[in-house]
Coordinates of C-alpha atoms in Angstrom, one line a residue:
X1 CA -13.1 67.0 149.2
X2 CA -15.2 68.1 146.2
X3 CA -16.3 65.5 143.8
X4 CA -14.2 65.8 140.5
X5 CA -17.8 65.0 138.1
X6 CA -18.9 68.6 138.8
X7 CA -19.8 70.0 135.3
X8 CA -19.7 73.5 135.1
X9 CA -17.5 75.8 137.7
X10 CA -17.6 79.8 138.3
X11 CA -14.2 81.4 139.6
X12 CA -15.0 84.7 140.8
X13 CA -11.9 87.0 140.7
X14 CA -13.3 90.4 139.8
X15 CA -10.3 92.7 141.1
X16 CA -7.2 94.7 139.9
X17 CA -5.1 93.7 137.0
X18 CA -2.3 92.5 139.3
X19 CA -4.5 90.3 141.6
X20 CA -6.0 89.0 138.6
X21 CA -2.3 88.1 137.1
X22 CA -1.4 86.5 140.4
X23 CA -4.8 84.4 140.8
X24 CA -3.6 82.4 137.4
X25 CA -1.6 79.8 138.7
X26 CA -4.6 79.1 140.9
X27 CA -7.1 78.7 137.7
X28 CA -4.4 76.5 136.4
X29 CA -4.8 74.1 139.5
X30 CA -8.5 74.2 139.5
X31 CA -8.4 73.4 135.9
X32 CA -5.9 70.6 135.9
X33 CA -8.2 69.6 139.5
X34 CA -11.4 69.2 136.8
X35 CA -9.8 68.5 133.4
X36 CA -13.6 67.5 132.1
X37 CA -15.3 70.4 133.8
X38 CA -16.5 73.8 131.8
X39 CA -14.7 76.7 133.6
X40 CA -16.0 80.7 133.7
X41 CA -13.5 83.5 134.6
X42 CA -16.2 86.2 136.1
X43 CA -13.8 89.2 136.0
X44 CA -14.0 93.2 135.7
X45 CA -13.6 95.3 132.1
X46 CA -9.8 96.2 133.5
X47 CA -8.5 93.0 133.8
X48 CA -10.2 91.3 131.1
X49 CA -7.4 90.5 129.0
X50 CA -5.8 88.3 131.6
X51 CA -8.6 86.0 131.4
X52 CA -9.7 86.3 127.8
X53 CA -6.9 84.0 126.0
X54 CA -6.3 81.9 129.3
X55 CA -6.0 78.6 128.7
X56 CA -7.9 77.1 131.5
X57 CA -10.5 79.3 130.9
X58 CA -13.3 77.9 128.6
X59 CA -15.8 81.3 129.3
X60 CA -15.3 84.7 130.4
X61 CA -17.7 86.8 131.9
X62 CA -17.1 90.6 132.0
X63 CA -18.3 93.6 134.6
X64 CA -17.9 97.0 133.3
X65 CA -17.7 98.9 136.5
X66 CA -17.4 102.0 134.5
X67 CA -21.1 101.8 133.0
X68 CA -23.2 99.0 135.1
X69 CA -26.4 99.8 135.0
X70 CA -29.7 98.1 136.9
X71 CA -31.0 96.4 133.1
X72 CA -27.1 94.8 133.3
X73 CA -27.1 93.6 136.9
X74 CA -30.4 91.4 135.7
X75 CA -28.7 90.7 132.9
X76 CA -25.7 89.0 134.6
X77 CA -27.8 87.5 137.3
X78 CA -30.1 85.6 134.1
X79 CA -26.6 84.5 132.5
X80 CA -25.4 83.1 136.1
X81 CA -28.2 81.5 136.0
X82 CA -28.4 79.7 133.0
X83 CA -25.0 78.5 133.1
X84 CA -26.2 76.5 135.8
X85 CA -23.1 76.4 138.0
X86 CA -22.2 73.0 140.2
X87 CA -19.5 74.6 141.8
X88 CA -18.2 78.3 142.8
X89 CA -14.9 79.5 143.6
X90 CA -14.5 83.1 145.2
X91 CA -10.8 83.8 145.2
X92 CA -11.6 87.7 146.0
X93 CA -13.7 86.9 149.3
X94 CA -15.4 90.4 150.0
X95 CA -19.0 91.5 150.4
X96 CA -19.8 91.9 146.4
X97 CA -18.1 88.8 145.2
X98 CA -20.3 86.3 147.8
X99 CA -23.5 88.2 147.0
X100 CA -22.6 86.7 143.4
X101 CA -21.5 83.8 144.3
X102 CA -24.9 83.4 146.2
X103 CA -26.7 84.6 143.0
X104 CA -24.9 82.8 140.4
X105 CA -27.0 79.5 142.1
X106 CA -23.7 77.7 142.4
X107 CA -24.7 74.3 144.8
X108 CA -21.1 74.4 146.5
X109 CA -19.7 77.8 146.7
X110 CA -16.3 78.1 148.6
X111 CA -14.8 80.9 150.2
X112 CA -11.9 81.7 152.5
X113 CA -13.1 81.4 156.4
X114 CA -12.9 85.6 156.6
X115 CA -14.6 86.5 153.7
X116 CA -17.2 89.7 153.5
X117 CA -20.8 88.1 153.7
X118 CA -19.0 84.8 154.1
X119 CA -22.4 83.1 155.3
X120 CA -23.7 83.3 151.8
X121 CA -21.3 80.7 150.8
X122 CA -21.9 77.3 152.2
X123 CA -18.3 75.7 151.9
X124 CA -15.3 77.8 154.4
X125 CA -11.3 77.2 153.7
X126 CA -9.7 77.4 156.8
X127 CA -6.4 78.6 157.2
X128 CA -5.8 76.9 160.2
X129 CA -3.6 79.1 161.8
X130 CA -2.0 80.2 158.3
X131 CA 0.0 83.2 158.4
X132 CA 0.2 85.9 155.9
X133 CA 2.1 84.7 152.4
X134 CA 2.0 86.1 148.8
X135 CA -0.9 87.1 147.3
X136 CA 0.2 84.2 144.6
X137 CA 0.6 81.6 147.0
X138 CA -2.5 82.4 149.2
X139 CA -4.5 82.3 145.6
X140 CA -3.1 78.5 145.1
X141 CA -4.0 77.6 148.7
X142 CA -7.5 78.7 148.3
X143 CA -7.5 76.7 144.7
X144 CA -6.0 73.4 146.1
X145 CA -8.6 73.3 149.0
X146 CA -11.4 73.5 146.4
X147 CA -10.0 70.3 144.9
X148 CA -7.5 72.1 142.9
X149 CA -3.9 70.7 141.5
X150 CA -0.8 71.5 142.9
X151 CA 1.4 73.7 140.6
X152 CA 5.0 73.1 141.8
X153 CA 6.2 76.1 139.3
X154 CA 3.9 78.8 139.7
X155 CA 4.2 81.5 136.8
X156 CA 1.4 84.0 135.9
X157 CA 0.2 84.1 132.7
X158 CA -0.9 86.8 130.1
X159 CA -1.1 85.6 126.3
X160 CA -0.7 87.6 123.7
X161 CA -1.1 87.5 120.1
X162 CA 1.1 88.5 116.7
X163 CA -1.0 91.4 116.7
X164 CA 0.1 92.8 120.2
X165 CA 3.6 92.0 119.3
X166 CA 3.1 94.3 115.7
X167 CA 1.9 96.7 117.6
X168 CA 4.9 97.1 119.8
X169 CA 7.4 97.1 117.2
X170 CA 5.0 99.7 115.6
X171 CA 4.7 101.9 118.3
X172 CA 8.3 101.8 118.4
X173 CA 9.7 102.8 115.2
X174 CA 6.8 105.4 114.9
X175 CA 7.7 106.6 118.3
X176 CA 11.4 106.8 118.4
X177 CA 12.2 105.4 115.5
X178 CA 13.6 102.4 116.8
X179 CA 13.5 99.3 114.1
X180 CA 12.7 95.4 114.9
X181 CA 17.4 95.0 115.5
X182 CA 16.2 96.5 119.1
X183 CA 18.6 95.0 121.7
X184 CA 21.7 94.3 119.0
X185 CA 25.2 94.5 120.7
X186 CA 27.3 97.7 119.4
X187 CA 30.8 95.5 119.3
X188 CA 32.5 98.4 119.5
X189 CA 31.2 99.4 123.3
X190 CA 30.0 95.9 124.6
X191 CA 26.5 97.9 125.3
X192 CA 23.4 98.2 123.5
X193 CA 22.8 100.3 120.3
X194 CA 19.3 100.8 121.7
X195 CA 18.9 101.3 125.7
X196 CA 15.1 101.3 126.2
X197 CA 13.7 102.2 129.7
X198 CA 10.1 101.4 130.5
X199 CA 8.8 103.8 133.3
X200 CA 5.4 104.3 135.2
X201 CA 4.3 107.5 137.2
X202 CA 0.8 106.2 137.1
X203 CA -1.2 104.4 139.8
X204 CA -4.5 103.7 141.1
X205 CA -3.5 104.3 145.3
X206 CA -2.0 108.1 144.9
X207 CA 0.3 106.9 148.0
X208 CA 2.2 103.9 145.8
X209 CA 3.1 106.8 143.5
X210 CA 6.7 107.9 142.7
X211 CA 7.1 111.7 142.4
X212 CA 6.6 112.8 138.8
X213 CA 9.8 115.0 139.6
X214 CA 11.6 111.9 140.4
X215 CA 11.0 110.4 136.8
X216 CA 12.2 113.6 134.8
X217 CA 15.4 113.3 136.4
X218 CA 16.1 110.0 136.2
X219 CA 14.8 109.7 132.6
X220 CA 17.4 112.6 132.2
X221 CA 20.2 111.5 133.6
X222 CA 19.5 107.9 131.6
X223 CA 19.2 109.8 128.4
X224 CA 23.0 112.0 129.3
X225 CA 24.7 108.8 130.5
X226 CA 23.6 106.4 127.9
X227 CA 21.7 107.7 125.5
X228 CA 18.6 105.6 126.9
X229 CA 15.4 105.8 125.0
X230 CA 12.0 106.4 127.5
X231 CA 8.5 104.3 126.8
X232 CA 6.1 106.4 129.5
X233 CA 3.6 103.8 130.5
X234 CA -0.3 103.6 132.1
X235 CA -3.6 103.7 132.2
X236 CA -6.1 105.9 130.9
X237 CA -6.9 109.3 132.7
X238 CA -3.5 109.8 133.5
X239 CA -2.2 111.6 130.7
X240 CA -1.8 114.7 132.1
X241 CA 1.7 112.8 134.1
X242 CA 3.2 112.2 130.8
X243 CA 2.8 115.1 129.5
X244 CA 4.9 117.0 132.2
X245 CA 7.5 114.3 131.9
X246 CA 7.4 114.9 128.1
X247 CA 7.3 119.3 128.4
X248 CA 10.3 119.0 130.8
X249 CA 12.4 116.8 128.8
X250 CA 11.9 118.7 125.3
X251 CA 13.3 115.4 123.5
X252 CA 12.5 113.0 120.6
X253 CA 13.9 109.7 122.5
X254 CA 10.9 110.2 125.0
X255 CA 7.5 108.4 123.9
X256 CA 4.3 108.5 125.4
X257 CA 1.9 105.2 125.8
X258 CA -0.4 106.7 129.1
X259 CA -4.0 105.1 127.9
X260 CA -2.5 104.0 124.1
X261 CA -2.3 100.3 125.1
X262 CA -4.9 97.4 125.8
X263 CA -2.6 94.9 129.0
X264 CA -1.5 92.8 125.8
X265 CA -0.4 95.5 123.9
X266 CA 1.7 96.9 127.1
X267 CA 3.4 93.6 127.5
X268 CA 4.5 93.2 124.2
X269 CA 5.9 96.6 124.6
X270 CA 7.6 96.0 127.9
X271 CA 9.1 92.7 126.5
X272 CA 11.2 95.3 124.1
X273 CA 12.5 97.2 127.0
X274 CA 15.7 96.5 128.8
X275 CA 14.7 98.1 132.3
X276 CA 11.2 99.3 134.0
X277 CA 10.7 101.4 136.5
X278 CA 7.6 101.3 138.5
X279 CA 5.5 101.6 141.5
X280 CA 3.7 98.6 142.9
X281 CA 0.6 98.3 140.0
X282 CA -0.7 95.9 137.5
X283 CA 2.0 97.2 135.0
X284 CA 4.6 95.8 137.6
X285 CA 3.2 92.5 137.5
X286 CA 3.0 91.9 133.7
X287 CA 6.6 93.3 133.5
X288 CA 7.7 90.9 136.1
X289 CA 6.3 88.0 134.0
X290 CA 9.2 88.7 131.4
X291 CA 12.3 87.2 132.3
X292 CA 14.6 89.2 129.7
X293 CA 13.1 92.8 131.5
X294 CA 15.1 94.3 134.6
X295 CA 11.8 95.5 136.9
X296 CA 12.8 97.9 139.9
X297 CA 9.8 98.5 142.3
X298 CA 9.6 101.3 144.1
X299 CA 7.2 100.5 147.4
X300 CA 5.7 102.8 150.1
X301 CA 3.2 102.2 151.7
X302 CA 2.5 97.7 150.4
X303 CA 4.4 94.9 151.2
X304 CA 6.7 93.5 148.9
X305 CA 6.4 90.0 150.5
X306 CA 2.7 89.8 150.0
X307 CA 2.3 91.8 146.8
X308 CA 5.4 92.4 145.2
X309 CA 7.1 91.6 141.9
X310 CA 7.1 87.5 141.7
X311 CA 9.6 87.4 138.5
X312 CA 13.3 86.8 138.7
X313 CA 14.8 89.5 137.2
X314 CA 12.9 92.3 139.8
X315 CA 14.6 94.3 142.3
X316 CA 12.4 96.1 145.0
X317 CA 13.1 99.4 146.5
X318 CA 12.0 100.3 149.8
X319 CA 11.9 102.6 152.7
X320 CA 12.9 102.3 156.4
X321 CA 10.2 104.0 157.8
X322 CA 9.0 102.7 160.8
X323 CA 4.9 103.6 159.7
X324 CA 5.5 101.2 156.3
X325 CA 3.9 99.4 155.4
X326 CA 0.2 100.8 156.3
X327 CA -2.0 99.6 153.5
X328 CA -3.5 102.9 153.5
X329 CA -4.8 105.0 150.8
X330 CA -4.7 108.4 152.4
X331 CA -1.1 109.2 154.2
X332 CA -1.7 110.4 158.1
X333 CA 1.6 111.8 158.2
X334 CA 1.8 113.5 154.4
X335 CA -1.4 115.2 152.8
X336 CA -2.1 114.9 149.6
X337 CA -4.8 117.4 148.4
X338 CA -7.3 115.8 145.6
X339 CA -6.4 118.0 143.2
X340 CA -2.7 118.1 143.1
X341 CA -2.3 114.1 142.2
X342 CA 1.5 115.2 141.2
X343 CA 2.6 115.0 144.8
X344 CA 3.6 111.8 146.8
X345 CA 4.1 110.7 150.0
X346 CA 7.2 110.6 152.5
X347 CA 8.3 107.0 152.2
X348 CA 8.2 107.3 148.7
X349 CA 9.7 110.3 147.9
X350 CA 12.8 109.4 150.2
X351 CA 13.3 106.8 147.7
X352 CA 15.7 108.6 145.4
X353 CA 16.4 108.6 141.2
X354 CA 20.0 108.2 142.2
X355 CA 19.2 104.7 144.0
X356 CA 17.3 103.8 140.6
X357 CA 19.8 104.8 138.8
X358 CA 23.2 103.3 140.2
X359 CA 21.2 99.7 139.8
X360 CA 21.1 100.6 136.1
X361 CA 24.8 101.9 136.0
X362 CA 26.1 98.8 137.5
X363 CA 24.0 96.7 136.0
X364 CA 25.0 98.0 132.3
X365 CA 28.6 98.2 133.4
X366 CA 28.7 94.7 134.3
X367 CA 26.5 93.5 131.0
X368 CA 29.6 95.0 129.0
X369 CA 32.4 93.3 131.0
X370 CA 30.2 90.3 130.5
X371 CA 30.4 90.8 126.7
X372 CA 33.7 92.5 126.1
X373 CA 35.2 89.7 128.9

């Protein structure tokens, strides 16, 4: 077992934005493991926000992919350095992260037993025979055998600030004109004055994507049946999918937000919708965080059980294709050309609009006999 004096510890989680969201309950345990100790959050530009206003975190320390250079590799090798690190947590365990655990100087640097380069870290986690859990719960495992805290509760975290939240409401009423009585009960029809739907056609494995196609006709057919308002949500270099959504639906109660919203900003703007629609992606994580939003996840070719939605209020969607899941980027079976990013994959596609949307419609129906009842 660690010693609990150790000074200064590095957590290495440098990944996507919905690893990153699932490793907090595990910074919480090692925090609340070494209450005295200084904790850094070495994490990447994309899923900086996550660790910025944590409140275990007492440092951050930020890669930019994008636009490393040689002069800022020395650069973060000196400021490893200096912090002179007792302890070293890699919760990513590939090739890249040991090399910087093994740079950052750390005395006792612990990794899982299978980890890339594994034998530049001097302290192994066994799993002992441990089969294959949630990405959340392996996280806390690998956090509690560093001397870590159990959580009984696990919830990921993401703060945000007044500023995120005025931005929403912003956004909104500039968008679709939408004011802060969002959500208020019509009395006359049990619903809502204002049904907002929250929907993502972006995503970073082209084979977890829902067909843009899909999208337009369910946004439709929400927009015909209840007069739904549409907030089109992702990343940036993805506009392009928004704004076929937006030329095939010719209509003022669709708004795009593709590349307009820092991760804080996005989850004070899902918190205003009443259903989201998504692929498995960051964006489904932070939505699932928010127990007043209805998340439907649409998965192809990823696990559910190991990555999916860990909030409440989330329904998954899946296939019953015997090759899912595969974990593969490029489908064997389906083609995707590099330049036509539009199209998806078989287990995705045979995962209609109509199934989306009958969860809605039933879901709606029941809110008014709820109400009315």
């Amino acid at each position: 077992m660690v010693e609990k004096s150790v000074k200064n510890i590095l957590i290495i989680k440098l990944s996507s934005i919905g690893d990153c969201l699932l490793a907090t309950p595990a910074i919480e345990s090692i925090r609340r493991g070494y209450p005295d100790s200084f904790i850094t959050w070495l994490i990447e530009d994309k899923s900086k926000d996550i660790a910025i206003l944590n409140p275990y975190v007492d440092d951050v320390i930020v890669i930019d992919r994008q636009r490393f250079k040689m002069r800022d590799c020395l650069s973060l090798l000196k400021k490893l350095k200096n912090c002179r690190f007792d302890l070293s947590i890699d919760l990513q365990g590939v090739s890249r992260t040991s090399v910087l655990a093994f740079l950052s100087g750390a005395k006792r640097r612990y990794v899982e037993e299978y980890a890339g380069l594994g034998f530049l870290q001097n302290k192994k986690i066994i799993r002992k025979g441990r089969s294959l859990e949630h990405a959340l719960k392996f996280y806390l495992f690998l956090a509690q055998n560093c001397g870590g805290a159990k959580i009984e509760e696990p919830n990921p975290i993401l703060i945000t600030t007044k500023s995120d939240e005025r931005f929403a409401l912003d956004f909104l009423e500039k968008s679709l004109k939408i004011a802060d009585d969002i959500g208020a009960v019509d009395l006359k029809t049990g619903g809502k004055k204002d049904i907002l739907v929250g929907i993502n056609p972006t995503g970073t494995w082209k084979t977890k994507r829902w067909p843009v196609r899909y999208f337009i006709k369910l946004s439709k057919e929400l927009i015909d049946s209840f007069n739904a308002n549409i907030v089109i949500f992702g990343g940036k270099g993805e506009e392009y999918l928004s704004g076929e959504i937006l030329n095939a639906l010719k209509t003022g109660k669709v708004a795009d937000a593709i590349g307009k919203t820092t991760l804080k900003q996005a989850k004070e703007l899902l918190k205003r919708m009443d259903y989201f629609i998504t692929p498995d992606s960051g964006l489904m994580h932070i939505a699932s965080t928010i127990d007043t939003l209805k998340v439907i996840s649409l998965f192809g070719p990823t696990e559910p059980t190991l990555t999916g939605p860990v909030g409440k209020n989330s329904v998954v969607l899946t296939d019953s294709l015997i090759c899912i899941p595969c974990f593969k980027k490029k489908c064997p079976l389906n083609k995707i050309e590099s330049n036509n990013l539009k199209e998806c994959v078989l287990c995705m596609k045979r995962i209609t609009p109509d199934k989306v949307f009958n969860i809605i419609n039933m879901d709606l129906n029941l809110s008014r006999i709820n109400i009315t009842g």
